[in-house]
XYZ file of C-alpha atoms in Angstrom:
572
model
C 137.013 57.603 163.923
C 135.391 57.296 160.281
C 135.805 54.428 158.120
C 137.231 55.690 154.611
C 135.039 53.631 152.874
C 132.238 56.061 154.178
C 133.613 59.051 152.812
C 131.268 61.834 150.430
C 132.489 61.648 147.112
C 133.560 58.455 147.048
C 137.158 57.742 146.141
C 138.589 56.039 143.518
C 140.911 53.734 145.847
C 140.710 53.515 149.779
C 142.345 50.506 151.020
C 142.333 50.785 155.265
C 144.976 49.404 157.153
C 145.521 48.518 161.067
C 145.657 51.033 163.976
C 144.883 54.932 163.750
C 146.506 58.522 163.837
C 145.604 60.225 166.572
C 146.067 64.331 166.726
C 147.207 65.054 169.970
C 149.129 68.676 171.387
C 152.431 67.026 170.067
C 150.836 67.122 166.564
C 152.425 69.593 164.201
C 151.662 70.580 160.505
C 154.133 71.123 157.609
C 153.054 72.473 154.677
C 155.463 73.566 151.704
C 155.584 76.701 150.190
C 152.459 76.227 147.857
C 150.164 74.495 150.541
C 150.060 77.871 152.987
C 146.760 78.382 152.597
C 145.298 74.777 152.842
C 147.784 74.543 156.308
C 145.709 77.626 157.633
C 142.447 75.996 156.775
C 143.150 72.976 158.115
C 144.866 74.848 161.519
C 141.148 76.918 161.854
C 139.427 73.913 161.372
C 141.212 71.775 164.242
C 141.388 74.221 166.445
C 138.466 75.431 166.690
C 136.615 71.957 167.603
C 139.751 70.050 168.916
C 141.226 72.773 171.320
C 144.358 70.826 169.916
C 147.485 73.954 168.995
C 148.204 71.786 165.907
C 151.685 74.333 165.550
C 153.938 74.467 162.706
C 156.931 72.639 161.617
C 159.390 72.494 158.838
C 159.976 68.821 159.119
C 158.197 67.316 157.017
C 158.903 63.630 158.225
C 158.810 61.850 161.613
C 156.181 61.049 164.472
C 152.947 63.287 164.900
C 153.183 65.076 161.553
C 150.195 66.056 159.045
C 152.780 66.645 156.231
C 150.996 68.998 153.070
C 152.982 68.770 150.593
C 152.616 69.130 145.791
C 154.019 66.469 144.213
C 157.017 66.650 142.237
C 157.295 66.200 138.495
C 157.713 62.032 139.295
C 155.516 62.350 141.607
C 152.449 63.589 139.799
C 152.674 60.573 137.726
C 151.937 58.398 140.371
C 148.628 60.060 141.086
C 145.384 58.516 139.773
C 144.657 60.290 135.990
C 142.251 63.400 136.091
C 138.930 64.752 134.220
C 137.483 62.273 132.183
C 137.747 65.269 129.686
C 141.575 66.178 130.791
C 142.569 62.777 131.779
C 146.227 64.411 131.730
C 145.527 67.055 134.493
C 145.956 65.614 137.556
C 146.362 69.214 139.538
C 143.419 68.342 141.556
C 144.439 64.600 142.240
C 145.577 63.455 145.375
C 147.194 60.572 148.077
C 145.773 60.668 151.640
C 148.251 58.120 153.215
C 147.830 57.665 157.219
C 149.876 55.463 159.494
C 149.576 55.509 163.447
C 152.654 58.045 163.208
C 151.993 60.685 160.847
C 149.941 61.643 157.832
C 150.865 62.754 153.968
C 148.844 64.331 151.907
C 150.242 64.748 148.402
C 148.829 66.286 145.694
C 148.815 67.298 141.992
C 148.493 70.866 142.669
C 147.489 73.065 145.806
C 143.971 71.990 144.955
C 144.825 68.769 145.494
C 146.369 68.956 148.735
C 143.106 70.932 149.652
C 140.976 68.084 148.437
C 143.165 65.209 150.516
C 142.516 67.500 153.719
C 138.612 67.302 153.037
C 139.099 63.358 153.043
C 141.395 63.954 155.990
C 138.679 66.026 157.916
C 135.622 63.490 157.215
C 137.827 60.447 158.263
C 137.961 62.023 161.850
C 134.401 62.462 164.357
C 131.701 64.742 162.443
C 132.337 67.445 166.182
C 135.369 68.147 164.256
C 133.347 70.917 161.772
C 132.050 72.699 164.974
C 133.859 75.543 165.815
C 133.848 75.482 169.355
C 134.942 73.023 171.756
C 132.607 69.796 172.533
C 134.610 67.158 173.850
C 137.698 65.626 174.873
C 138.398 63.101 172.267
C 140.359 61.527 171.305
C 140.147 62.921 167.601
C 141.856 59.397 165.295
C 141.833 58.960 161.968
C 142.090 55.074 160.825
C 145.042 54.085 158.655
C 144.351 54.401 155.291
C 145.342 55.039 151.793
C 142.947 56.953 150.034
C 143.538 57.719 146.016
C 141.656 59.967 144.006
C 141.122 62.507 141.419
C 137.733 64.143 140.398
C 135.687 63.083 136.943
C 135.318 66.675 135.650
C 137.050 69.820 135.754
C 133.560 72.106 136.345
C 131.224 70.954 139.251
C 129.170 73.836 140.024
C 126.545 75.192 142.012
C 124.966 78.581 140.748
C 123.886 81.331 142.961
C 120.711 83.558 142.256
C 121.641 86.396 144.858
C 118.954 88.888 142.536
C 115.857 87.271 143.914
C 116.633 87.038 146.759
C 119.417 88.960 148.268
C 122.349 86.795 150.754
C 124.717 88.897 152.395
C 128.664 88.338 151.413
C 129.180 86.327 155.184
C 126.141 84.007 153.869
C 127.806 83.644 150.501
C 131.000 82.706 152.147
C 128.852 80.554 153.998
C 128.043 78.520 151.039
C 131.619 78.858 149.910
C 132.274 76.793 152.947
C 129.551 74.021 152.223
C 130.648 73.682 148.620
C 134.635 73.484 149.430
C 133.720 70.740 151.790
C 132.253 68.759 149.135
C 134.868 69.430 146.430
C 132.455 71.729 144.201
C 135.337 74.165 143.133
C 133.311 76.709 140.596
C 130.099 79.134 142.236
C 128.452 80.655 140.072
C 127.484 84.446 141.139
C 124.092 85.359 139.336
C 124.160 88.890 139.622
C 121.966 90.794 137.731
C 118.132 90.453 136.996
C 115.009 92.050 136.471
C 114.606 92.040 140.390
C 117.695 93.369 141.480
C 121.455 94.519 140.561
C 123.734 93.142 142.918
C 127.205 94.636 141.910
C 128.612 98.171 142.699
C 129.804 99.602 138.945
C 131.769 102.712 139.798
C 131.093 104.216 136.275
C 127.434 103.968 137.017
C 126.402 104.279 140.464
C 123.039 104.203 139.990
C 122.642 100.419 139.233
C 123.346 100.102 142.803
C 121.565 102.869 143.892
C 118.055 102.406 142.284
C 118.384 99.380 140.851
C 119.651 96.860 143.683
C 116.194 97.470 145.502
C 112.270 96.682 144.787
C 109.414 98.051 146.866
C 107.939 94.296 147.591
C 108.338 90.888 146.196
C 105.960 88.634 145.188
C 104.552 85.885 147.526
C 103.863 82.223 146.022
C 103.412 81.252 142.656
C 100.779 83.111 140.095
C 97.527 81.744 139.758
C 94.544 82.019 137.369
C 92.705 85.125 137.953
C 88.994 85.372 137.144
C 89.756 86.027 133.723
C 92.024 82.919 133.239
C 95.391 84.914 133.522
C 97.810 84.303 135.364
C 98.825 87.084 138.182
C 100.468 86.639 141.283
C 98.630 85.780 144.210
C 99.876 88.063 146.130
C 103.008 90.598 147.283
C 104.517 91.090 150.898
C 104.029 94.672 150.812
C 108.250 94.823 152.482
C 110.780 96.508 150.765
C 114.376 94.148 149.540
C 117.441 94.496 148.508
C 120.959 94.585 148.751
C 124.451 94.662 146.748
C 127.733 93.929 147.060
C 130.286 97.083 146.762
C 133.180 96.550 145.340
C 135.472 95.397 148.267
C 133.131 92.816 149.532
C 133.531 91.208 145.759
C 137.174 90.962 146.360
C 136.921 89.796 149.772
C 134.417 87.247 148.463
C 136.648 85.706 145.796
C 139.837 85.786 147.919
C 137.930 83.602 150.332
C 137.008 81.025 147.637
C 139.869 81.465 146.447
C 141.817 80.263 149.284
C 139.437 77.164 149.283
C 140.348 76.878 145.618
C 136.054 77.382 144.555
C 136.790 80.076 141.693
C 133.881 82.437 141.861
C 132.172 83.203 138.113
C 130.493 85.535 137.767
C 127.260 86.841 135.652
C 125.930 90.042 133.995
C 122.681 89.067 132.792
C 121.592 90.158 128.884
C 119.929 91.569 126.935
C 116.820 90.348 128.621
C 116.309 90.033 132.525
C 117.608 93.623 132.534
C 114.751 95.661 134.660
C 116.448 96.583 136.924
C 119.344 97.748 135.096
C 116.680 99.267 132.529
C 114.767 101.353 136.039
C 118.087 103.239 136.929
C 118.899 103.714 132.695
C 115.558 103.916 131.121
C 117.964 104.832 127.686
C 119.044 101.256 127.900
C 115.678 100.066 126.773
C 113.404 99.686 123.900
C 111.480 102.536 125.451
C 113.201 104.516 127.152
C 110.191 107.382 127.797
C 108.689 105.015 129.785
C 109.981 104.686 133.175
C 110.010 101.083 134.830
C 110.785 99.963 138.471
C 112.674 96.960 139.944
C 110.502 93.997 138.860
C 108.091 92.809 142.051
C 106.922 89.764 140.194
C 108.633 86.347 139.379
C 108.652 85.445 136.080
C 110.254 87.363 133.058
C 109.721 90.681 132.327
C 109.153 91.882 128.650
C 111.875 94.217 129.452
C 114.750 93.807 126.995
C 117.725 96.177 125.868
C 117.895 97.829 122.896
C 120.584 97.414 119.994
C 122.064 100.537 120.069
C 125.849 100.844 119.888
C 125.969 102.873 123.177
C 123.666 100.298 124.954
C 126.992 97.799 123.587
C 129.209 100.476 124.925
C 127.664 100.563 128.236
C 127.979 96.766 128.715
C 131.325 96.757 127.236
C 132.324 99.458 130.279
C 130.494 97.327 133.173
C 132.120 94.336 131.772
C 135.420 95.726 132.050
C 134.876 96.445 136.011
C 133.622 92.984 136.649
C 136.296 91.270 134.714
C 138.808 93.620 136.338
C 137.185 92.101 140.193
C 137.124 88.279 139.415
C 140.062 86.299 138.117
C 138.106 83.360 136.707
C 138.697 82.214 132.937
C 135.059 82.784 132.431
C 132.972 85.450 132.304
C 128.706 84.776 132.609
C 126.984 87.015 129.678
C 123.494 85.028 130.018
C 121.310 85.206 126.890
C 118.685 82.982 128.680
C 114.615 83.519 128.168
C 115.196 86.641 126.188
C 111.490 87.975 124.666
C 111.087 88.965 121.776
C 107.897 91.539 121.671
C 108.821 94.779 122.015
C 111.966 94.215 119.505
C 109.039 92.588 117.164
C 106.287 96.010 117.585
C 109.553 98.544 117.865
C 109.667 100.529 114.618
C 113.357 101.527 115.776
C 114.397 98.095 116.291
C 113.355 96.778 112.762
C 114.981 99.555 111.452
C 118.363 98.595 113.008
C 118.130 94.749 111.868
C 118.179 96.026 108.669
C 120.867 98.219 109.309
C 122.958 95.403 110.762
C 122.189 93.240 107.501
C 120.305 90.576 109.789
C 116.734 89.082 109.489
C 115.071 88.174 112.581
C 114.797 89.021 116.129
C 116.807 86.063 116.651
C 119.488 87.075 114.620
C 119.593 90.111 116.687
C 119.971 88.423 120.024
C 123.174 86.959 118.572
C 124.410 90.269 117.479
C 124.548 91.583 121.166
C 125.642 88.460 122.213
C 128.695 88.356 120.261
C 129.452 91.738 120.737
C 129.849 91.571 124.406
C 131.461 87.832 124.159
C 134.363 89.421 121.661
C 134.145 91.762 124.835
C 135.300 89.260 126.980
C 137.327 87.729 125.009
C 139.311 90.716 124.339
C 140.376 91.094 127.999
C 141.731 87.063 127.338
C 138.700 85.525 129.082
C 136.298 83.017 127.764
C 132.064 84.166 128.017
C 130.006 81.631 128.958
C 126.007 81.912 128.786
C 122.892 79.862 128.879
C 122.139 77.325 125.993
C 119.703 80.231 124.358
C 123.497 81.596 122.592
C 123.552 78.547 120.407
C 120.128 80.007 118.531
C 119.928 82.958 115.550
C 123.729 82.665 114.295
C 127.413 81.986 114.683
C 128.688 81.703 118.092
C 132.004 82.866 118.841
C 134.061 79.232 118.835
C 135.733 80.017 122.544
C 132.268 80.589 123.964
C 131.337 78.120 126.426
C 127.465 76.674 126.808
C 125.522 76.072 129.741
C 123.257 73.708 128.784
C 119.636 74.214 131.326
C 116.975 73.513 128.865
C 117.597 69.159 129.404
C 120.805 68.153 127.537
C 119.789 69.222 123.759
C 122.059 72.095 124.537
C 124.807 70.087 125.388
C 124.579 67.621 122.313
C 124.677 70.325 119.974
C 127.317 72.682 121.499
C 129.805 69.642 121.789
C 129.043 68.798 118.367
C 129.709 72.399 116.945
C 133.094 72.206 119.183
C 131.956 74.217 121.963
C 133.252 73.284 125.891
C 130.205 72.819 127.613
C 128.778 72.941 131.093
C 125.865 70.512 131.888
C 122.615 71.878 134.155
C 119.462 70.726 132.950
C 117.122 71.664 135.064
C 115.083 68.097 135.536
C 118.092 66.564 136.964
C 120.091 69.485 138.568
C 117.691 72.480 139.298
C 118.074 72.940 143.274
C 114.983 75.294 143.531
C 112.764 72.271 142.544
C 110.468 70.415 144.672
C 111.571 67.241 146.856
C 108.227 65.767 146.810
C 104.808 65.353 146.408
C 103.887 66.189 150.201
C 101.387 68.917 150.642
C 103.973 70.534 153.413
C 106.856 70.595 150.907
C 107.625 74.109 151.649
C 108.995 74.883 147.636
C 106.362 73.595 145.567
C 107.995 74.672 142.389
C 107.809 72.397 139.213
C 109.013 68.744 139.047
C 110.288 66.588 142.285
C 113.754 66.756 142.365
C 115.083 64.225 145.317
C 118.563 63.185 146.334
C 118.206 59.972 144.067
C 117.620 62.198 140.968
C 120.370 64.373 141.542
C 122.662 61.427 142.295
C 121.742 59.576 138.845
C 123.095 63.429 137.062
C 125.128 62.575 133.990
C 126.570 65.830 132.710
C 126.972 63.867 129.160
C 124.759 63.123 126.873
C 124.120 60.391 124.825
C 125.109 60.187 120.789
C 128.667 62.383 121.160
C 132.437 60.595 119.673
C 135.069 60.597 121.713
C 136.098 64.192 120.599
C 132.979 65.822 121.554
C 132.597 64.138 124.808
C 135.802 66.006 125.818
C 133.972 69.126 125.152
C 131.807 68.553 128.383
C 133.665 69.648 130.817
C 131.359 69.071 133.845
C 128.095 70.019 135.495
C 126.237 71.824 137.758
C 123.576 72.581 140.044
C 121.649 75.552 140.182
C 119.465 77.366 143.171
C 117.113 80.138 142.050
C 115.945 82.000 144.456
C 112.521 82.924 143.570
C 110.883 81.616 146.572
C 113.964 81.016 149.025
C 114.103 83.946 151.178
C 116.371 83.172 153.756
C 119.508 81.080 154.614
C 117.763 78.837 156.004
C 115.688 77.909 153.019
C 118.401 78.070 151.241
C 120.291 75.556 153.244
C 117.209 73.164 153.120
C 117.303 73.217 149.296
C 120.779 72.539 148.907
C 121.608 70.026 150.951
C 121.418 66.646 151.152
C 121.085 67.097 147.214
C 124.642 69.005 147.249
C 126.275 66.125 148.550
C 124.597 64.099 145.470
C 125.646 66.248 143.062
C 129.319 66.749 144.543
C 129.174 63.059 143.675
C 128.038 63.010 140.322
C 130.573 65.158 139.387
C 133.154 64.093 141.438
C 133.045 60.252 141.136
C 131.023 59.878 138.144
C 133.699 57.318 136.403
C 134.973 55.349 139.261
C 134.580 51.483 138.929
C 131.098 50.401 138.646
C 127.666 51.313 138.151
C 125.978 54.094 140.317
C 124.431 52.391 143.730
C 122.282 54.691 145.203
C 121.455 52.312 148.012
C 124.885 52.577 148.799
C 125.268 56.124 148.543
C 122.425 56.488 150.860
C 124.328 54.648 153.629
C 127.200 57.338 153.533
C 124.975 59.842 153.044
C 123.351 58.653 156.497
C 126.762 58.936 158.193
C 127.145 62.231 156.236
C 124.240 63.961 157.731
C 126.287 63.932 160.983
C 129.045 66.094 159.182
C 126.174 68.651 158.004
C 124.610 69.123 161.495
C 127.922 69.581 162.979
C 128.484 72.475 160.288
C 125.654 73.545 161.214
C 123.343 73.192 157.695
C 119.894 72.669 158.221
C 119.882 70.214 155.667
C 116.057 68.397 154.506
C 115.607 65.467 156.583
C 114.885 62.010 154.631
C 111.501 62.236 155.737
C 110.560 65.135 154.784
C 110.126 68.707 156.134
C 108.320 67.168 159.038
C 110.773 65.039 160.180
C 108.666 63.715 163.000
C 105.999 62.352 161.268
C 104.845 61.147 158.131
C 102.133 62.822 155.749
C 100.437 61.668 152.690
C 101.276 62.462 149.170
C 99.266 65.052 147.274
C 97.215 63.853 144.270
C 98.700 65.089 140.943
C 101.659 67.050 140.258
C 101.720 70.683 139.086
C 104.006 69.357 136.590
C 105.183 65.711 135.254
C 108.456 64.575 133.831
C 106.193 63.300 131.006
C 105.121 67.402 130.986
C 108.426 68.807 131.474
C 109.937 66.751 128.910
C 107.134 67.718 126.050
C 108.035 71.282 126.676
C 111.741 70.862 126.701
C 111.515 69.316 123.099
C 109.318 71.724 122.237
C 111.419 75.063 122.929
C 114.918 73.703 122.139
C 113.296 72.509 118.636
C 115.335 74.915 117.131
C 118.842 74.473 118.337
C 118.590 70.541 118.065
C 121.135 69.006 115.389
C-alpha cells in the first residue's frame, strides 16, 4: 500500500482518508462504453502480477467495484481546470476517489479515466507492474481522493529510431514507460541521413537501400593530425531496420489505446542521405552517387528545389499522413547546410526563378511547400525552430523550439503554438555527469534536477502568447545509444522528471526538488518492477563511488555562447 502523497506527477489535490481497498477475486470492473480500452489495460495489468480474475460487471455501484466511468456534462465541471494554455479542457482531468468498498475513477474524457488508473496503479505495491505472479498480497490501495489535471496539453518525448534502429515491440516498449508517466505525444523521428525507417509503397527503395548503412561510427570525432575532426573510429557491422507499413499501424493503435498519439517525422530538406542514396535525382548532384551516412554529424547532403523533388515529398507525405491520425505532421527543417545550394550553378539559377534572394529564403520555400502539404490533408506541420528563419511561415505551423527557448519567444510572439525542447534542459542523449565512467559522454550534464527545473515557457511573453506554448518535451537521439538498454538508462529517472515538469508544472508552490527526490526514491521501485534499467543515483557504478573528471567537454557558460550565437537571427 502507497501513500498518495508519494505519487509521480504529483497531483494537484490528494487528501487520504482511513482504511484501504483491497482487490480481492470478488473484485469486478465496470467501465462505460467509452472507458473499454482503459478497463482492458487495467484487467492485463492486474492480472498479470495479482493472479486476481478482476471480471466484468455492469454495475457500476456497490462493494468490490473499480467503477471507470467519463463524466457527464455537470460533471466535468467539477473536475480541477486543464492546460495552463486550455484552462477550459479538462478531457484529460480526473477524480481517483477510494473507500474500503469500491473505487471511482471519473474523468474528463477517456484520457482521463486512463490517467486516474495510472494514480490507481502506483497507489498499490510497485510487484503490481510485473507481469507474472510474485506474491500473495494482499494488493490495498489507501483511501484517498486524488484530483488532478495536467499543466500542458503536449508533454513529449521524441524518438530518434534513424541512428539507431528499435524494433516496433521496443517502441511499444517505450509506449508503455511513457503512458505510465502521463507523457501522451511520442515523437517518431523517422528519417535521416543514417537511415529511412518507413515503408513508402510508391517508392520502395527508401526501404530497400536506404533503411541500411554498411557500419556506424563508434564514439565521438576527434582531432586528426591535421586538426580536423574525423571519427575515431567505425564498427565495421552492418545496421538497419524499418518499419513496413502494418507495424506503423499496429504501433499507433497501441499508443493509441494508451491515449500517447504517435507524431510522426519526415526529415527535410537536409538530413536526407539516405533518402538522397536510393534517389540520387533528389539531390543537388544527382551524378554522384552517395551511401547511407556511417558518420554522426550532418551530412552536406541537402535536396534540391526542383518541383518534382516537391512532388516526391508531397506523395510520401500523403502515405504517412494517410498511417498516423495525429493533428500534426513533423516536416523538420533543422541544421539544414547551405554549401552545395551556395557553389550549385542550378540552384542560384532557381532562386532567381522563384523571385527569392538567399539560400535562406530558399529553405523556406520548400518548407512551405510541403507545410501547405500538410495542411491541405487538414493537419497542422510542425518542425524544428530553424522554420522561423528566411521568410513567412505558414500561421498554423507549429515550432519546436531545441536551440534554448529563443525559438519559443519568437514563435509565440509571431502567434505560432509552440512546443518547448531546448536541448540544455530537455536533451535525453546528454551526459548525467562529470564521471569518467559516464557511459554517454555527449555535451553538457543533464541530471534529474535539471530536467525537473524544465519550464517549457519563457520569460518576456503577455498573457496571449503564453497560451501559444502548448507544452514541452524531451528528446533522445540516438547517436551513441545502441541498444534498449542504453536507451532505458538515458531515459529514466530523467523521464519521470520531465513527466513532472509538464505534468504538474502549476500546482501550488514552488518546485522542491528535495521533495521530488523522495518520491522519486519510492518511484524507482515502480521502474525495477517494470523492468527499466533506469541510472542509479550514484551513478553507472552503482556500487561504488568514482571521482569527477577535470573539465567538461562543454560548459553551460559554452553552450549558452553558441546558442545566442546561431539563433542571432531569429531573435525578436
Amino acid at each position: 500500500m502507497v501513500d498518495s502523497d508519494m505519487l509521480i506527477p504529483r497531483p494537484r489535490r490528494s487528501e487520504a482518508g482511513p482504511g484501504a481497498f483491497e482487490f480481492t477475486p470478488a473484485t469486478r470492473i465496470a467501465a462505460d462504453a467509452g472507458t473499454e480500452s482503459v478497463r482492458l489495460y487495467l484487467q492485463q495489468t492486474l492480472r498479470g502480477s495479482t493472479g486476481l480474475p478482476v471480471r466484468d460487471t455492469e454495475r457500476h455501484t456497490g462493494p468490490d467495484v473499480v467503477s471507470l466511468r467519463v463524466a457527464s456534462r455537470a460533471e466535468v465541471a467539477d473536475l480541477p481546470t486543464g492546460p495552463v494554455t486550455a484552462p477550459d479542457d479538462r478531457s484529460e482531468a480526473f477524480r481517483l476517489t477510494v473507500t474500503p468498498d469500491r473505487v471511482e475513477v471519473l474523468g474528463g474524457s477517456a484520457a482521463g479515466v486512463f490517467y486516474g488508473v495510472q494514480a490507481l496503479l502506483q497507489s498499490l505495491p510497485a510487484d503490481v507492474y510485473r507481469r507474472g505472479r510474485v506474491g500473495t498480497g494482499p494488493w490495498t490501495v489507501p483511501t484517498v481522493v486524488v484530483e488532478d489535471a495536467p499543466a500542458f496539453a503536449w508533454r513529449g518525448v521524441m524518438l530518434d529510431v534513424c541512428r539507431h534502429f528499435r524494433t516496433k515491440h521496443e517502441v511499444m516498449r517505450v509506449v508503455d514507460q511513457l503512458a505510465a508517466h502521463r507523457i501522451n505525444r511520442l515523437h517518431f523521428h523517422l528519417t535521416e541521413d543514417q537511415g529511412w525507417r518507413i515503408e513508402i509503397l510508391r517508392y520502395p527503395r527508401l526501404t530497400e537501400v536506404g533503411s541500411w548503412r554498411r557500419e556506424s561510427q563508434v564514439g565521438a570525432h576527434v582531432p586528426d593530425a591535421d586538426g580536423v575532426l574525423r571519427p575515431a573510429g567505425f564498427d565495421g557491422r552492418p545496421h538497419g531496420g524499418y518499419y513496413t507499413q502494418d507495424d506503423i499501424r499496429e504501433i499507433v493503435a497501441y499508443a493509441a489505446d494508451r491515449f500517447v498519439t504517435v507524431v510522426p517525422e519526415i526529415e527535410t530538406p537536409g538530413h536526407v542521405r539516405a533518402a538522397l542514396a536510393a534517389h540520387p535525382e533528389l539531390g543537388v548532384h544527382p551524378d554522384r552517387p552517395v551511401e547511407v551516412w556511417t558518420e554522426w554529424g550532418i551530412a552536406d547532403d541537402v535536396l534540391n528545389a526542383e518541383e518534382s523533388t516537391i512532388a516526391f515529398f508531397q506523395d510520401v507525405l500523403d502515405e504517412v499522413i494517410a498511417l498516423f491520425p495525429s493533428p500534426y505532421i513533423g516536416i523538420g527543417g533543422d541544421e539544414c547546410p547551405k554549401v552545395q545550394w551556395e557553389q550549385d550553378p542550378r540552384t542560384q539559377e532557381r532562386i532567381r526563378e522563384l523571385g527569392l534572394t538567399d539560400e535562406e529564403q530558399l529553405q523556406a520555400w520548400i518548407i512551405g511547400r510541403l507545410a501547405a502539404h500538410v495542411e491541405s490533408h487538414g493537419r497542422r506541420a510542425f518542425g524544428w525552430d530553424e522554420i522561423l528563419e528566411g521568410g513567412t511561415l505558414s500561421q498554423s505551423a507549429t515550432v519546436l523550439s531545441w536551440r534554448g527557448l529563443t525559438g519559443a519567444r519568437t514563435a509565440a510572439k509571431r502567434g505560432h503554438d509552440v512546443i518547448s525542447s531546448p536541448d540544455d534542459q530537455a536533451y535525453l542523449d546528454y551526459r548525467q555527469s562529470d564521471l569518467p565512467t559516464e557511459p554517454i559522454p555527449v555535451s553538457i550534464v543533464l541530471g534529474v534536477d535539471d530536467v525537473f527545473a524544465f519550464d517549457p515557457v519563457p520569460s518576456g511573453l503577455t498573457d496571449a502568447e503564453r497560451a501559444h506554448v502548448i507544452g514541452g518535451q524531451g528528446n533522445m537521439w540516438t547517436e551513441h545509444v545502441d541498444t534498449a538498454r542504453k536507451l532505458d538508462y538515458q531515459l529514466f529517472p530523467r523521464v519521470a522528471a520531465l513527466a513532472e515538469a509538464l505534468w504538474s508544472a502549476d500546482t501550488a508552490g514552488p518546485r522542491d526538488v528535495a521533495e521530488f527526490r523522495g518520491r522519486l526514491a519510492e518511484h524507482t521501485a515502480r521502474l525495477e518492477a517494470m523492468g527499466i534499467e533506469y541510472r542509479h543515483e550514484a551513478g553507472p557504478f552503482p556500487w561504488e563511488q568514482r571521482p569527477g573528471v577535470p573539465g567538461r567537454p562543454h560548459s553551460r557558460e559554452e553552450r549558452a555562447a553558441y546558442i545566442d550565437a546561431v539563433t542571432a537571427n531569429i531573435a525578436e
